[in-house]
């Protein structure tokens, strides 16, 4: 039997996952992450294009400021819209093992297909899969390379996804308002005077209390844990603790502190959350203790109580 082939079987939607790039064996220091000059997303140094917006990271920040259009990434979307699989510029491998788009579905072969994103267009070709690749119901044969239109249905085996072409967003330069700038300057002078006279309302200074830290096992990464809810995920700007591990979901988990108790809750992540090696059920809070180990994707952290 060809071990690279897969028989048609049951569809388990809960295990579908996305891998953007292969993680390195050693954790990467935050200090050497590359911030995208367009969307400010931290990127591992091994990335050529931004993992969120697809911008070429080797371009100078000055160039990014001057661009008039920003293209969002192309992606594959499940039919219910619950999961998205971003497609980077260039070649994206699709399959069940060690691919850019990782689909844990038993009708998908290990190395099933290739999607190429180039010059504002997308093509898909089958790589000798067992159950075939289809575009809008038509099976791709041999070495055929089929262009995908925005909104078309793409099937890998019996797993149906929708192709979503990147949208181009117009970026308008802000108009200079001299009067508004003068008002801003006056306001800043008032604030500076208030600071000197110690007249600022102390409630403005209030920040959530620091109750602990999440520290990576190798000690290279450290995140503050505040009182209340601390959201954990890969998306910059949407989470209190941002983890750039490609196996970490955009919104992955929540770490809470209330009434002297820490809890961790997986909020429906793709690759799961583990507490001391045991995988957590979704939406089920688990109490944490000082020194407990929490695995987010492929990254492992230790809770240090303040």
XYZ file of C-alpha atoms in Angstrom, residues 78-266:
189
model
C -14.274 26.999 5.325
C -17.836 26.882 4.006
C -19.208 27.980 7.387
C -16.707 30.873 7.558
C -15.397 29.657 10.912
C -11.763 29.138 9.830
C -9.436 30.922 7.446
C -6.173 29.704 5.922
C -3.991 32.646 4.734
C -2.010 32.147 1.524
C 1.367 33.841 1.289
C 2.757 35.214 -1.997
C 4.503 32.491 -3.985
C 4.075 28.741 -3.469
C 1.777 27.324 -0.766
C 1.813 23.548 -0.249
C -1.476 21.920 0.802
C -1.808 18.586 2.567
C -2.118 16.598 5.747
C 1.523 16.634 6.899
C 4.343 19.221 6.888
C 2.653 21.678 4.492
C 1.949 25.414 4.497
C -1.815 24.828 4.568
C -2.224 21.922 6.962
C -5.622 20.161 6.658
C -6.252 17.380 9.179
C -8.881 15.594 7.108
C -8.674 11.937 6.158
C -9.582 12.491 2.482
C -6.638 14.876 2.111
C -3.313 13.307 1.066
C -0.087 14.105 2.886
C 1.131 16.188 -0.070
C -2.116 16.937 -1.835
C -1.793 20.121 -3.923
C 0.059 23.374 -4.551
C -1.445 26.873 -4.662
C 0.636 29.605 -6.287
C -0.090 33.285 -5.577
C 1.558 35.559 -8.126
C 0.787 38.833 -9.953
C -2.641 39.282 -8.295
C -3.744 35.804 -9.455
C -3.933 32.324 -7.916
C -3.468 28.867 -9.454
C -3.971 25.413 -7.972
C -2.515 22.110 -9.163
C -2.962 18.567 -7.857
C 0.172 16.683 -6.736
C -1.040 13.138 -7.396
C -3.483 13.007 -4.492
C -5.631 9.935 -3.863
C -9.014 11.675 -3.835
C -8.351 14.516 -6.237
C -8.572 18.317 -6.304
C -11.617 20.120 -7.736
C -12.365 23.735 -8.695
C -16.084 24.558 -8.902
C -16.836 20.856 -9.316
C -14.309 20.183 -12.092
C -11.506 17.753 -11.271
C -7.945 18.872 -11.993
C -6.176 16.293 -14.132
C -2.483 15.396 -14.426
C -0.174 18.391 -14.375
C -3.022 20.820 -15.124
C -2.751 24.198 -13.412
C -6.141 25.882 -12.875
C -6.623 29.548 -12.068
C -8.930 30.280 -9.115
C -11.427 33.123 -9.268
C -12.536 35.032 -6.196
C -15.314 33.097 -4.445
C -14.750 29.803 -6.285
C -15.104 26.486 -4.467
C -11.937 24.405 -4.101
C -12.196 20.809 -2.880
C -9.288 18.759 -1.569
C -10.715 15.245 -1.436
C -14.137 15.836 0.117
C -13.067 18.933 2.094
C -14.658 22.012 0.490
C -13.164 25.471 0.932
C -13.798 28.847 -0.705
C -11.023 30.916 -2.272
C -11.049 34.575 -1.240
C -8.889 36.874 -3.354
C -7.031 39.711 -1.604
C -8.845 42.999 -1.297
C -7.077 46.224 -2.157
C -7.672 48.971 0.396
C -7.156 52.587 -0.591
C -4.964 54.511 1.842
C -5.587 58.250 1.844
C -3.052 60.756 3.065
C -4.468 62.783 5.982
C -5.129 66.449 5.223
C -3.167 68.985 7.201
C -5.448 71.060 9.391
C -3.493 74.034 10.710
C -6.232 75.095 13.135
C -6.487 71.580 14.584
C -2.718 71.431 15.039
C -2.764 74.746 16.906
C -5.525 73.432 19.177
C -3.475 70.283 19.803
C -0.397 72.342 20.706
C -2.445 74.388 23.194
C -3.869 71.205 24.731
C -0.386 69.703 25.112
C 0.787 72.873 26.878
C -2.133 72.577 29.309
C -1.297 68.920 29.991
C 2.370 69.751 30.602
C 1.380 72.458 33.062
C -0.968 70.055 34.817
C 1.874 67.561 35.178
C 4.111 70.217 36.685
C 1.413 71.252 39.178
C 0.523 67.598 39.961
C -3.122 68.350 39.130
C -3.807 65.331 36.875
C -6.670 63.166 38.106
C -5.046 60.110 39.706
C -7.742 57.882 38.124
C -6.117 58.553 34.745
C -2.932 56.987 36.068
C -4.667 53.810 37.220
C -3.572 50.648 35.410
C -4.467 47.010 36.080
C -2.367 45.497 38.853
C 0.519 43.236 37.813
C -0.157 39.816 39.353
C 2.362 37.601 37.577
C 4.285 36.773 34.420
C 4.266 34.187 31.644
C 7.896 33.267 30.977
C 9.055 30.977 28.165
C 10.844 27.809 29.247
C 14.126 29.095 27.817
C 13.637 32.431 29.602
C 13.856 34.495 26.408
C 10.223 35.676 26.383
C 8.300 37.246 29.255
C 4.766 38.681 29.323
C 3.086 40.600 32.153
C -0.140 39.120 33.538
C -2.590 41.772 34.746
C -5.484 41.474 37.157
C -8.680 40.475 35.340
C -8.775 38.925 31.856
C -5.614 38.590 29.709
C -6.326 37.520 26.116
C -3.657 35.400 24.387
C -3.240 35.047 20.623
C -1.178 35.733 17.511
C -2.985 38.856 16.259
C -1.327 42.140 17.198
C -3.737 44.731 18.595
C -6.398 42.162 19.521
C -4.633 40.458 22.424
C -3.005 41.461 25.709
C -0.334 38.760 25.230
C 0.818 38.406 21.605
C 2.620 35.147 20.699
C 4.066 35.004 17.167
C 4.229 31.189 17.067
C 2.463 30.227 13.763
C 0.738 27.368 15.633
C -0.899 29.931 17.953
C -4.388 30.973 16.775
C -5.344 34.592 16.209
C -7.484 34.383 19.378
C -6.150 31.352 21.255
C -6.797 31.415 25.013
C -7.607 33.603 28.031
C -5.687 33.807 31.298
C -7.791 35.236 34.157
C -6.960 36.405 37.667
C -9.758 37.124 40.136
C -10.177 36.708 43.888
C -6.631 35.392 44.215
C -7.098 32.590 41.670
C -5.487 32.166 38.217
C -7.361 30.232 35.502
C -6.545 29.370 31.874
C -9.277 28.794 29.240
C -8.877 27.638 25.631
